[in-house]
Amino acid sequence: MSELAPYKAEFLGAAINGGPLSFGSFTLKSGRQSPYFFNAGQFYRADLLEAISTAFGQTIAEADKAGVFLPEGADKDTSKPTFDVVFGPAYKGIPLATAAVSALASLDKQRYGSIGYAFDRKEAKDHGEGGNFVGAPLQGKRVVIVDDVITAGTAKREAVAKIRAAGGIVVAIVVALDRMETLPDAPTKESALGALRREFGLPILAILTLDDIIAGMKAFATPDDLARTEAYRAQYKAED
C-alpha cells in the first residue's frame, strides 16, 4: 500500500479492516464468482465514513484543481471550482454525495464552501415541495456524480439522463472502486467504466482499482486469497 497516496491507503485499510471489502466467494449480478466483494453500504460507522468521505473529497479536489472537469479545449482557469454540485444516485450514492461535500469543505472551505449536493428520488414526490430531486438545484450547474462501483453502468446512465433532463451539465463520474473487468457478453474486452467513458465522453475516475487492492493484499491476505484474486484479474481484466 506504500505506493498509494496516503488517503487511498487509509481508505483501502479501512475497507479491509472494517469489513466493506471482504474476500471469499461471491456471486455477482453477472453470474461470475468473484473472490472479493466491495460493499459501500458497510461504511456506516463514523471512522469508516470518515475514510471514504476523505477519499472522495481528495479525489474530486485533485481532479478539480487539475482542470479534469473542464471540457477539452476550454480555458483551464482553475482559480475557482470547476463544478457546482456533487450528485449521488439513490440509494447508496446519497450518503456518498453528502459525505464528499462535507469532506471538500473540510479540505478548503474558501474554495468549496458553496458546493452543493443533490440526489434523486426513486419516485417523484407529489406533495410538499414535490419533484424528482432533493438538494441543490441542477439547472445550469456543472455536476459530478459519485457512487460506489460501476457494474453494468445502468444506474449511471439513468443518473446522467435525469441530470441532463433537469438542465444540469454532467462533467464527471467518480466511483470508489474500478473492478477493471470486462462486461459480460461484450464483443470486446471493454469494461463498464470504459464503455461509459466512450459513450458519454466524460472523465470517469476511481479512488481504487483492482490493481490497488491486489497490491495492498500482499501485506495481509492469505496466499490463497491473493492467488485467487490475481487469477480472477487475469481472466476478466478489461483492456481499456
mmCIF file of C-alpha atoms in Angstrom:
data_model
loop_
_atom_site.group_PDB
_atom_site.id
_atom_site.type_symbol
_atom_site.label_atom_id
_atom_site.label_comp_id
_atom_site.label_asym_id
_atom_site.label_seq_id
_atom_site.Cartn_x
_atom_site.Cartn_y
_atom_site.Cartn_z
ATOM 1 C CA MET A 1 0.000 0.000 0.000
ATOM 2 C CA SER A 2 3.033 2.282 0.231
ATOM 3 C CA GLU A 3 2.732 3.103 -3.478
ATOM 4 C CA LEU A 4 -0.725 4.554 -2.968
ATOM 5 C CA ALA A 5 -1.390 8.149 -1.955
ATOM 6 C CA PRO A 6 -1.852 8.267 1.836
ATOM 7 C CA TYR A 7 -5.602 8.908 1.657
ATOM 8 C CA LYS A 8 -6.036 5.978 -0.740
ATOM 9 C CA ALA A 9 -4.002 3.696 1.505
ATOM 10 C CA GLU A 10 -6.075 4.767 4.507
ATOM 11 C CA PHE A 11 -9.273 4.155 2.554
ATOM 12 C CA LEU A 12 -8.132 0.697 1.477
ATOM 13 C CA GLY A 13 -7.065 -0.161 5.025
ATOM 14 C CA ALA A 14 -10.416 0.991 6.418
ATOM 15 C CA ALA A 15 -12.296 -1.009 3.789
ATOM 16 C CA ILE A 16 -10.376 -4.170 4.633
ATOM 17 C CA ASN A 17 -10.251 -3.831 8.415
ATOM 18 C CA GLY A 18 -13.810 -2.533 8.761
ATOM 19 C CA GLY A 19 -15.491 -5.118 6.549
ATOM 20 C CA PRO A 20 -16.655 -3.236 3.395
ATOM 21 C CA LEU A 21 -14.023 -5.141 1.389
ATOM 22 C CA SER A 22 -14.102 -8.866 2.024
ATOM 23 C CA PHE A 23 -12.597 -11.978 0.469
ATOM 24 C CA GLY A 24 -14.077 -15.404 -0.157
ATOM 25 C CA SER A 25 -16.503 -16.473 -2.886
ATOM 26 C CA PHE A 26 -19.272 -14.140 -4.027
ATOM 27 C CA THR A 27 -21.787 -14.451 -6.850
ATOM 28 C CA LEU A 28 -22.086 -11.185 -8.771
ATOM 29 C CA LYS A 29 -25.087 -9.959 -10.785
ATOM 30 C CA SER A 30 -23.184 -11.082 -13.865
ATOM 31 C CA GLY A 31 -23.123 -14.638 -12.507
ATOM 32 C CA ARG A 32 -19.356 -14.588 -12.093
ATOM 33 C CA GLN A 33 -17.827 -15.997 -8.933
ATOM 34 C CA SER A 34 -15.692 -13.228 -7.527
ATOM 35 C CA PRO A 35 -13.006 -13.814 -4.874
ATOM 36 C CA TYR A 36 -13.702 -10.388 -3.380
ATOM 37 C CA PHE A 37 -16.677 -8.132 -2.738
ATOM 38 C CA PHE A 38 -16.913 -4.402 -2.062
ATOM 39 C CA ASN A 39 -19.995 -3.066 -0.279
ATOM 40 C CA ALA A 40 -20.088 0.692 0.255
ATOM 41 C CA GLY A 41 -23.189 0.246 2.386
ATOM 42 C CA GLN A 42 -20.883 -1.099 5.105
ATOM 43 C CA PHE A 43 -19.223 2.285 5.617
ATOM 44 C CA TYR A 44 -21.877 3.082 8.226
ATOM 45 C CA ARG A 45 -19.517 3.522 11.171
ATOM 46 C CA ALA A 46 -18.146 7.005 11.881
ATOM 47 C CA ASP A 47 -14.480 6.121 11.363
ATOM 48 C CA LEU A 48 -15.225 4.223 8.150
ATOM 49 C CA LEU A 49 -17.420 7.036 6.839
ATOM 50 C CA GLU A 50 -14.586 9.462 7.512
ATOM 51 C CA ALA A 51 -12.208 7.336 5.430
ATOM 52 C CA ILE A 52 -14.488 7.088 2.393
ATOM 53 C CA SER A 53 -15.599 10.721 2.557
ATOM 54 C CA THR A 54 -11.980 11.912 2.761
ATOM 55 C CA ALA A 55 -11.068 9.688 -0.187
ATOM 56 C CA PHE A 56 -13.886 11.071 -2.314
ATOM 57 C CA GLY A 57 -13.090 14.640 -1.266
ATOM 58 C CA GLN A 58 -9.397 14.295 -2.076
ATOM 59 C CA THR A 59 -10.055 12.587 -5.415
ATOM 60 C CA ILE A 60 -12.557 15.238 -6.507
ATOM 61 C CA ALA A 61 -10.376 18.129 -5.288
ATOM 62 C CA GLU A 62 -7.285 16.838 -7.101
ATOM 63 C CA ALA A 63 -9.208 16.453 -10.351
ATOM 64 C CA ASP A 64 -10.873 19.837 -9.947
ATOM 65 C CA LYS A 65 -7.609 21.703 -9.394
ATOM 66 C CA ALA A 66 -6.008 19.876 -12.337
ATOM 67 C CA GLY A 67 -8.811 21.002 -14.655
ATOM 68 C CA VAL A 68 -10.018 17.448 -15.314
ATOM 69 C CA PHE A 69 -13.682 18.517 -15.190
ATOM 70 C CA LEU A 70 -13.288 21.220 -17.841
ATOM 71 C CA PRO A 71 -14.256 20.491 -21.459
ATOM 72 C CA GLU A 72 -11.460 19.737 -23.894
ATOM 73 C CA GLY A 73 -10.159 22.966 -25.353
ATOM 74 C CA ALA A 74 -11.690 25.128 -22.610
ATOM 75 C CA ASP A 75 -9.726 27.826 -20.843
ATOM 76 C CA LYS A 76 -8.003 25.971 -17.997
ATOM 77 C CA ASP A 77 -8.910 28.525 -15.346
ATOM 78 C CA THR A 78 -8.802 26.515 -12.122
ATOM 79 C CA SER A 79 -8.654 29.503 -9.783
ATOM 80 C CA LYS A 80 -12.210 28.658 -8.720
ATOM 81 C CA PRO A 81 -14.143 25.371 -8.566
ATOM 82 C CA THR A 82 -14.823 23.772 -11.948
ATOM 83 C CA PHE A 83 -18.025 22.112 -10.714
ATOM 84 C CA ASP A 84 -21.032 23.193 -8.640
ATOM 85 C CA VAL A 85 -22.845 20.111 -7.364
ATOM 86 C CA VAL A 86 -21.991 16.580 -6.225
ATOM 87 C CA PHE A 87 -24.812 14.192 -7.135
ATOM 88 C CA GLY A 88 -25.438 10.798 -5.534
ATOM 89 C CA PRO A 89 -27.851 8.360 -7.227
ATOM 90 C CA ALA A 90 -30.345 6.810 -4.801
ATOM 91 C CA TYR A 91 -29.740 4.962 -2.648
ATOM 92 C CA LYS A 92 -26.063 4.224 -1.945
ATOM 93 C CA GLY A 93 -24.936 7.398 -3.659
ATOM 94 C CA ILE A 94 -26.863 9.622 -1.250
ATOM 95 C CA PRO A 95 -24.539 9.370 1.788
ATOM 96 C CA LEU A 96 -21.524 9.386 -0.533
ATOM 97 C CA ALA A 97 -22.539 12.726 -2.055
ATOM 98 C CA THR A 98 -23.246 14.384 1.281
ATOM 99 C CA ALA A 99 -20.054 12.993 2.816
ATOM 100 C CA ALA A 100 -17.970 14.108 -0.181
ATOM 101 C CA VAL A 101 -19.301 17.662 0.030
ATOM 102 C CA SER A 102 -18.552 17.788 3.746
ATOM 103 C CA ALA A 103 -15.025 16.497 3.110
ATOM 104 C CA LEU A 104 -14.457 19.097 0.392
ATOM 105 C CA ALA A 105 -15.424 21.877 2.795
ATOM 106 C CA SER A 106 -13.018 20.469 5.385
ATOM 107 C CA LEU A 107 -10.218 20.425 2.800
ATOM 108 C CA ASP A 108 -10.760 24.001 1.603
ATOM 109 C CA LYS A 109 -13.796 25.870 2.886
ATOM 110 C CA GLN A 110 -12.972 29.019 0.932
ATOM 111 C CA ARG A 111 -12.904 27.123 -2.368
ATOM 112 C CA TYR A 112 -15.616 24.536 -1.739
ATOM 113 C CA GLY A 113 -17.900 26.180 0.801
ATOM 114 C CA SER A 114 -20.582 26.893 -1.799
ATOM 115 C CA ILE A 115 -20.555 23.441 -3.432
ATOM 116 C CA GLY A 116 -23.929 21.748 -3.101
ATOM 117 C CA TYR A 117 -25.158 18.183 -3.083
ATOM 118 C CA ALA A 118 -28.220 16.603 -4.665
ATOM 119 C CA PHE A 119 -29.802 13.199 -5.115
ATOM 120 C CA ASP A 120 -32.771 11.744 -6.922
ATOM 121 C CA ARG A 121 -35.938 10.197 -5.591
ATOM 122 C CA LYS A 122 -36.881 6.708 -6.686
ATOM 123 C CA GLU A 123 -40.408 8.058 -7.168
ATOM 124 C CA ALA A 124 -41.388 11.677 -7.779
ATOM 125 C CA LYS A 125 -42.936 13.401 -4.753
ATOM 126 C CA ASP A 126 -46.408 14.733 -5.500
ATOM 127 C CA HIS A 127 -46.896 16.811 -2.345
ATOM 128 C CA GLY A 128 -44.976 19.431 -0.373
ATOM 129 C CA GLU A 129 -42.105 20.756 -2.478
ATOM 130 C CA GLY A 130 -42.621 17.899 -4.951
ATOM 131 C CA GLY A 131 -40.163 16.978 -7.658
ATOM 132 C CA ASN A 132 -37.707 14.255 -8.550
ATOM 133 C CA PHE A 133 -34.677 15.645 -6.702
ATOM 134 C CA VAL A 134 -33.561 16.695 -3.240
ATOM 135 C CA GLY A 135 -30.827 19.226 -2.579
ATOM 136 C CA ALA A 136 -29.113 21.757 -4.790
ATOM 137 C CA PRO A 137 -30.848 22.930 -7.985
ATOM 138 C CA LEU A 138 -29.313 21.361 -11.105
ATOM 139 C CA GLN A 139 -30.384 23.814 -13.809
ATOM 140 C CA GLY A 140 -27.278 25.217 -15.475
ATOM 141 C CA LYS A 141 -24.967 23.625 -12.896
ATOM 142 C CA ARG A 142 -21.853 21.543 -13.507
ATOM 143 C CA VAL A 143 -22.372 18.196 -11.782
ATOM 144 C CA VAL A 144 -20.036 15.440 -10.558
ATOM 145 C CA ILE A 145 -21.751 12.076 -9.992
ATOM 146 C CA VAL A 146 -20.408 9.881 -7.174
ATOM 147 C CA ASP A 147 -21.192 6.223 -6.488
ATOM 148 C CA ASP A 148 -19.644 3.040 -5.128
ATOM 149 C CA VAL A 149 -18.818 0.931 -8.190
ATOM 150 C CA ILE A 150 -19.750 0.624 -11.848
ATOM 151 C CA THR A 151 -21.158 -2.811 -12.593
ATOM 152 C CA ALA A 152 -23.140 -2.649 -15.835
ATOM 153 C CA GLY A 153 -23.368 1.153 -15.811
ATOM 154 C CA THR A 154 -27.185 1.203 -15.840
ATOM 155 C CA ALA A 155 -27.580 3.380 -12.742
ATOM 156 C CA LYS A 156 -25.003 5.872 -14.031
ATOM 157 C CA ARG A 157 -26.762 6.164 -17.405
ATOM 158 C CA GLU A 158 -30.039 6.825 -15.599
ATOM 159 C CA ALA A 159 -28.370 9.464 -13.421
ATOM 160 C CA VAL A 160 -26.837 11.225 -16.424
ATOM 161 C CA ALA A 161 -30.208 11.246 -18.198
ATOM 162 C CA LYS A 162 -32.036 12.623 -15.148
ATOM 163 C CA ILE A 163 -29.471 15.355 -14.537
ATOM 164 C CA ARG A 164 -29.484 16.443 -18.181
ATOM 165 C CA ALA A 165 -33.296 16.451 -18.227
ATOM 166 C CA ALA A 166 -33.191 18.805 -15.236
ATOM 167 C CA GLY A 167 -30.846 21.153 -17.096
ATOM 168 C CA GLY A 168 -27.639 20.085 -15.368
ATOM 169 C CA ILE A 169 -24.293 19.507 -17.057
ATOM 170 C CA VAL A 170 -22.578 16.257 -16.044
ATOM 171 C CA VAL A 171 -18.810 16.843 -16.006
ATOM 172 C CA ALA A 172 -17.512 13.600 -14.452
ATOM 173 C CA ILE A 173 -18.300 10.382 -12.629
ATOM 174 C CA VAL A 174 -16.233 9.373 -9.581
ATOM 175 C CA VAL A 175 -16.550 5.900 -8.061
ATOM 176 C CA ALA A 176 -14.966 4.269 -5.049
ATOM 177 C CA LEU A 177 -13.770 1.181 -6.931
ATOM 178 C CA ASP A 178 -12.988 0.214 -10.508
ATOM 179 C CA ARG A 179 -13.239 -3.586 -10.715
ATOM 180 C CA MET A 180 -11.382 -3.343 -14.065
ATOM 181 C CA GLU A 181 -13.256 -6.300 -15.520
ATOM 182 C CA THR A 182 -14.881 -6.891 -18.866
ATOM 183 C CA LEU A 183 -18.596 -6.568 -19.379
ATOM 184 C CA PRO A 184 -20.332 -9.958 -19.603
ATOM 185 C CA ASP A 185 -21.029 -10.974 -23.208
ATOM 186 C CA ALA A 186 -19.278 -7.870 -24.557
ATOM 187 C CA PRO A 187 -17.882 -8.284 -28.098
ATOM 188 C CA THR A 188 -14.618 -6.671 -26.977
ATOM 189 C CA LYS A 189 -12.656 -6.740 -23.718
ATOM 190 C CA GLU A 190 -14.201 -3.455 -22.585
ATOM 191 C CA SER A 191 -15.138 -2.613 -19.014
ATOM 192 C CA ALA A 192 -18.340 -0.920 -17.865
ATOM 193 C CA LEU A 193 -16.249 2.087 -16.905
ATOM 194 C CA GLY A 194 -14.634 2.182 -20.338
ATOM 195 C CA ALA A 195 -17.997 1.826 -22.075
ATOM 196 C CA LEU A 196 -19.426 4.776 -20.149
ATOM 197 C CA ARG A 197 -16.337 6.873 -20.849
ATOM 198 C CA ARG A 198 -16.658 6.159 -24.572
ATOM 199 C CA GLU A 199 -20.443 6.662 -24.616
ATOM 200 C CA PHE A 200 -20.551 9.997 -22.807
ATOM 201 C CA GLY A 201 -17.057 11.366 -23.403
ATOM 202 C CA LEU A 202 -16.736 12.067 -19.672
ATOM 203 C CA PRO A 203 -13.812 11.643 -17.305
ATOM 204 C CA ILE A 204 -14.578 8.673 -15.068
ATOM 205 C CA LEU A 205 -12.333 8.396 -12.030
ATOM 206 C CA ALA A 206 -11.916 5.698 -9.391
ATOM 207 C CA ILE A 207 -10.403 6.068 -5.939
ATOM 208 C CA LEU A 208 -9.152 2.479 -6.028
ATOM 209 C CA THR A 209 -8.736 -0.147 -8.729
ATOM 210 C CA LEU A 210 -8.446 -3.922 -8.577
ATOM 211 C CA ASP A 211 -4.704 -3.460 -9.130
ATOM 212 C CA ASP A 212 -4.579 -1.315 -5.968
ATOM 213 C CA ILE A 213 -6.435 -3.976 -3.997
ATOM 214 C CA ILE A 214 -4.060 -6.718 -5.114
ATOM 215 C CA ALA A 215 -1.037 -4.577 -4.269
ATOM 216 C CA GLY A 216 -2.471 -3.995 -0.792
ATOM 217 C CA MET A 217 -3.419 -7.650 -0.298
ATOM 218 C CA LYS A 218 0.220 -8.710 -0.408
ATOM 219 C CA ALA A 219 0.714 -7.261 3.060
ATOM 220 C CA PHE A 220 -2.149 -9.051 4.817
ATOM 221 C CA ALA A 221 -4.052 -11.604 2.717
ATOM 222 C CA THR A 222 -3.598 -15.349 2.731
ATOM 223 C CA PRO A 223 -1.654 -16.757 -0.213
ATOM 224 C CA ASP A 224 -4.838 -18.495 -1.370
ATOM 225 C CA ASP A 225 -6.934 -15.295 -1.395
ATOM 226 C CA LEU A 226 -4.169 -13.452 -3.208
ATOM 227 C CA ALA A 227 -3.741 -16.214 -5.802
ATOM 228 C CA ARG A 228 -7.480 -16.432 -6.485
ATOM 229 C CA THR A 229 -7.807 -12.657 -6.846
ATOM 230 C CA GLU A 230 -4.835 -12.500 -9.213
ATOM 231 C CA ALA A 231 -6.317 -15.363 -11.249
ATOM 232 C CA TYR A 232 -9.661 -13.536 -11.418
ATOM 233 C CA ARG A 233 -7.912 -10.413 -12.679
ATOM 234 C CA ALA A 234 -6.046 -12.416 -15.317
ATOM 235 C CA GLN A 235 -9.284 -13.998 -16.537
ATOM 236 C CA TYR A 236 -11.537 -10.954 -16.613
ATOM 237 C CA LYS A 237 -9.381 -7.829 -16.766
ATOM 238 C CA ALA A 238 -10.530 -5.355 -19.428
ATOM 239 C CA GLU A 239 -8.230 -3.828 -21.993
ATOM 240 C CA ASP A 240 -9.430 -0.202 -21.696
#
